[in-house]
CSV table of C-alpha atoms in Angstrom, one decimal:
chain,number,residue,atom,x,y,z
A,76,UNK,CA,-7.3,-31.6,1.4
A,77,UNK,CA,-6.9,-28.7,3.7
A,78,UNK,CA,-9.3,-25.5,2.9
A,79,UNK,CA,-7.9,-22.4,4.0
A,80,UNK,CA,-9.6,-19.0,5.0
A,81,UNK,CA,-8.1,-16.3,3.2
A,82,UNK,CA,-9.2,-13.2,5.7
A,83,UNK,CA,-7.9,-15.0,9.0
A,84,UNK,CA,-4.4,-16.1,7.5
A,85,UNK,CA,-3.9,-12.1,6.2
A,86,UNK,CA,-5.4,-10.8,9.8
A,87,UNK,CA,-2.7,-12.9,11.2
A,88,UNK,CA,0.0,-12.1,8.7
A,89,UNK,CA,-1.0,-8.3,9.3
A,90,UNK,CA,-1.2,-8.6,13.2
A,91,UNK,CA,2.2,-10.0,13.5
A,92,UNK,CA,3.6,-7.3,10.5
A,93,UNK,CA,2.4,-4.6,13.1
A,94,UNK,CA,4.3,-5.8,15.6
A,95,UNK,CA,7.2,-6.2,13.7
A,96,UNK,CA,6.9,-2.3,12.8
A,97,UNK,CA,6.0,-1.3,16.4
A,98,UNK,CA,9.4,-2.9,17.5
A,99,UNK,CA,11.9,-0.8,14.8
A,100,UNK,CA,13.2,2.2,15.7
A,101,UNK,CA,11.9,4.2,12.4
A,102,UNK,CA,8.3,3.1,10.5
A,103,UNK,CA,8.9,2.2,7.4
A,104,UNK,CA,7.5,3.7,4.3
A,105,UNK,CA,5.8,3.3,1.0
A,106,UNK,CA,5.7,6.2,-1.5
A,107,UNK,CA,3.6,5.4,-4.8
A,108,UNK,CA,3.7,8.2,-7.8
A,109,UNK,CA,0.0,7.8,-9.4
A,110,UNK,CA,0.3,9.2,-12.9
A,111,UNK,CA,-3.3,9.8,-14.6
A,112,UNK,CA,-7.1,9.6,-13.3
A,113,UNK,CA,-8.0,5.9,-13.9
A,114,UNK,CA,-10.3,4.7,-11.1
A,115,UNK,CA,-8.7,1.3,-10.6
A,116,UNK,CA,-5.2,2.4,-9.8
A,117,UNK,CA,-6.9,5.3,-7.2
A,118,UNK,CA,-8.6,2.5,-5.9
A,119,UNK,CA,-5.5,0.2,-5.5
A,120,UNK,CA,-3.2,3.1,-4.4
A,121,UNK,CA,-5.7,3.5,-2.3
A,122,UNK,CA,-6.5,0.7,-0.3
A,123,UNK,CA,-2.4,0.3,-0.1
A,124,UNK,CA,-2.1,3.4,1.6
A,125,UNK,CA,-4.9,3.0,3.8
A,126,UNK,CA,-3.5,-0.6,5.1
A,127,UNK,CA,0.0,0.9,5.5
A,128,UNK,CA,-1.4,3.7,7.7
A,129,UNK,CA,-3.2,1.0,9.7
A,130,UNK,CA,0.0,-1.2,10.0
A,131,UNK,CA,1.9,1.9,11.6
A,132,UNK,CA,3.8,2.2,8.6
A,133,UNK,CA,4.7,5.8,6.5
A,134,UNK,CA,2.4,6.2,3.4
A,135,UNK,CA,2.4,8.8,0.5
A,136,UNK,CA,1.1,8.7,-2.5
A,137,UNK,CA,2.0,11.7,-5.0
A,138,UNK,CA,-0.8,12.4,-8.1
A,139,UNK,CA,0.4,14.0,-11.5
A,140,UNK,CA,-2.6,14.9,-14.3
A,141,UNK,CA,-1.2,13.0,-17.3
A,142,UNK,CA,-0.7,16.0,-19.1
A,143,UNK,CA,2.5,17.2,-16.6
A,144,UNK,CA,4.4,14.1,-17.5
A,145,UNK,CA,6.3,13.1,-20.2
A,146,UNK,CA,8.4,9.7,-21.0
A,147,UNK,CA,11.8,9.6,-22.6
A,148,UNK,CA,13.7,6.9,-23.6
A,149,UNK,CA,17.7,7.1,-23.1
């Protein structure tokens, strides 16, 4: 049986992701529409946005107070 190490498998999955993005023409981009104040999904949205903007990628993340959306159903 073979152990793996998590962190040096995703530093080398996110070293080679960089370079990938370095070598496009346009940075991709990740947009994430956070509805509500619950702490987990800040801290997710977060951490996504932060590792995109290390990666060289585009990151935006657009908040909305529960209260300013509504839901329909077609």
């Amino acid at each position: 049986m073979k152990l793996l190490d998590g962190k040096v498998i995703s530093n080398e999955i996110y070293t080679e992701l960089k370079k990938d993005i370095e070598n496009l023409n346009e940075a991709p981009g990740l947009t994430v529409i956070l509805v509500g104040n619950r702490k987990d999904s800040e801290t997710y949205v977060n951490l996504k946005h932060k590792k995109c903007l290390e990666l060289g990628s585009k990151s935006d993340v657009i908040k909305y107070n529960s209260d300013d959306v509504t839901t329909s159903i077609l």
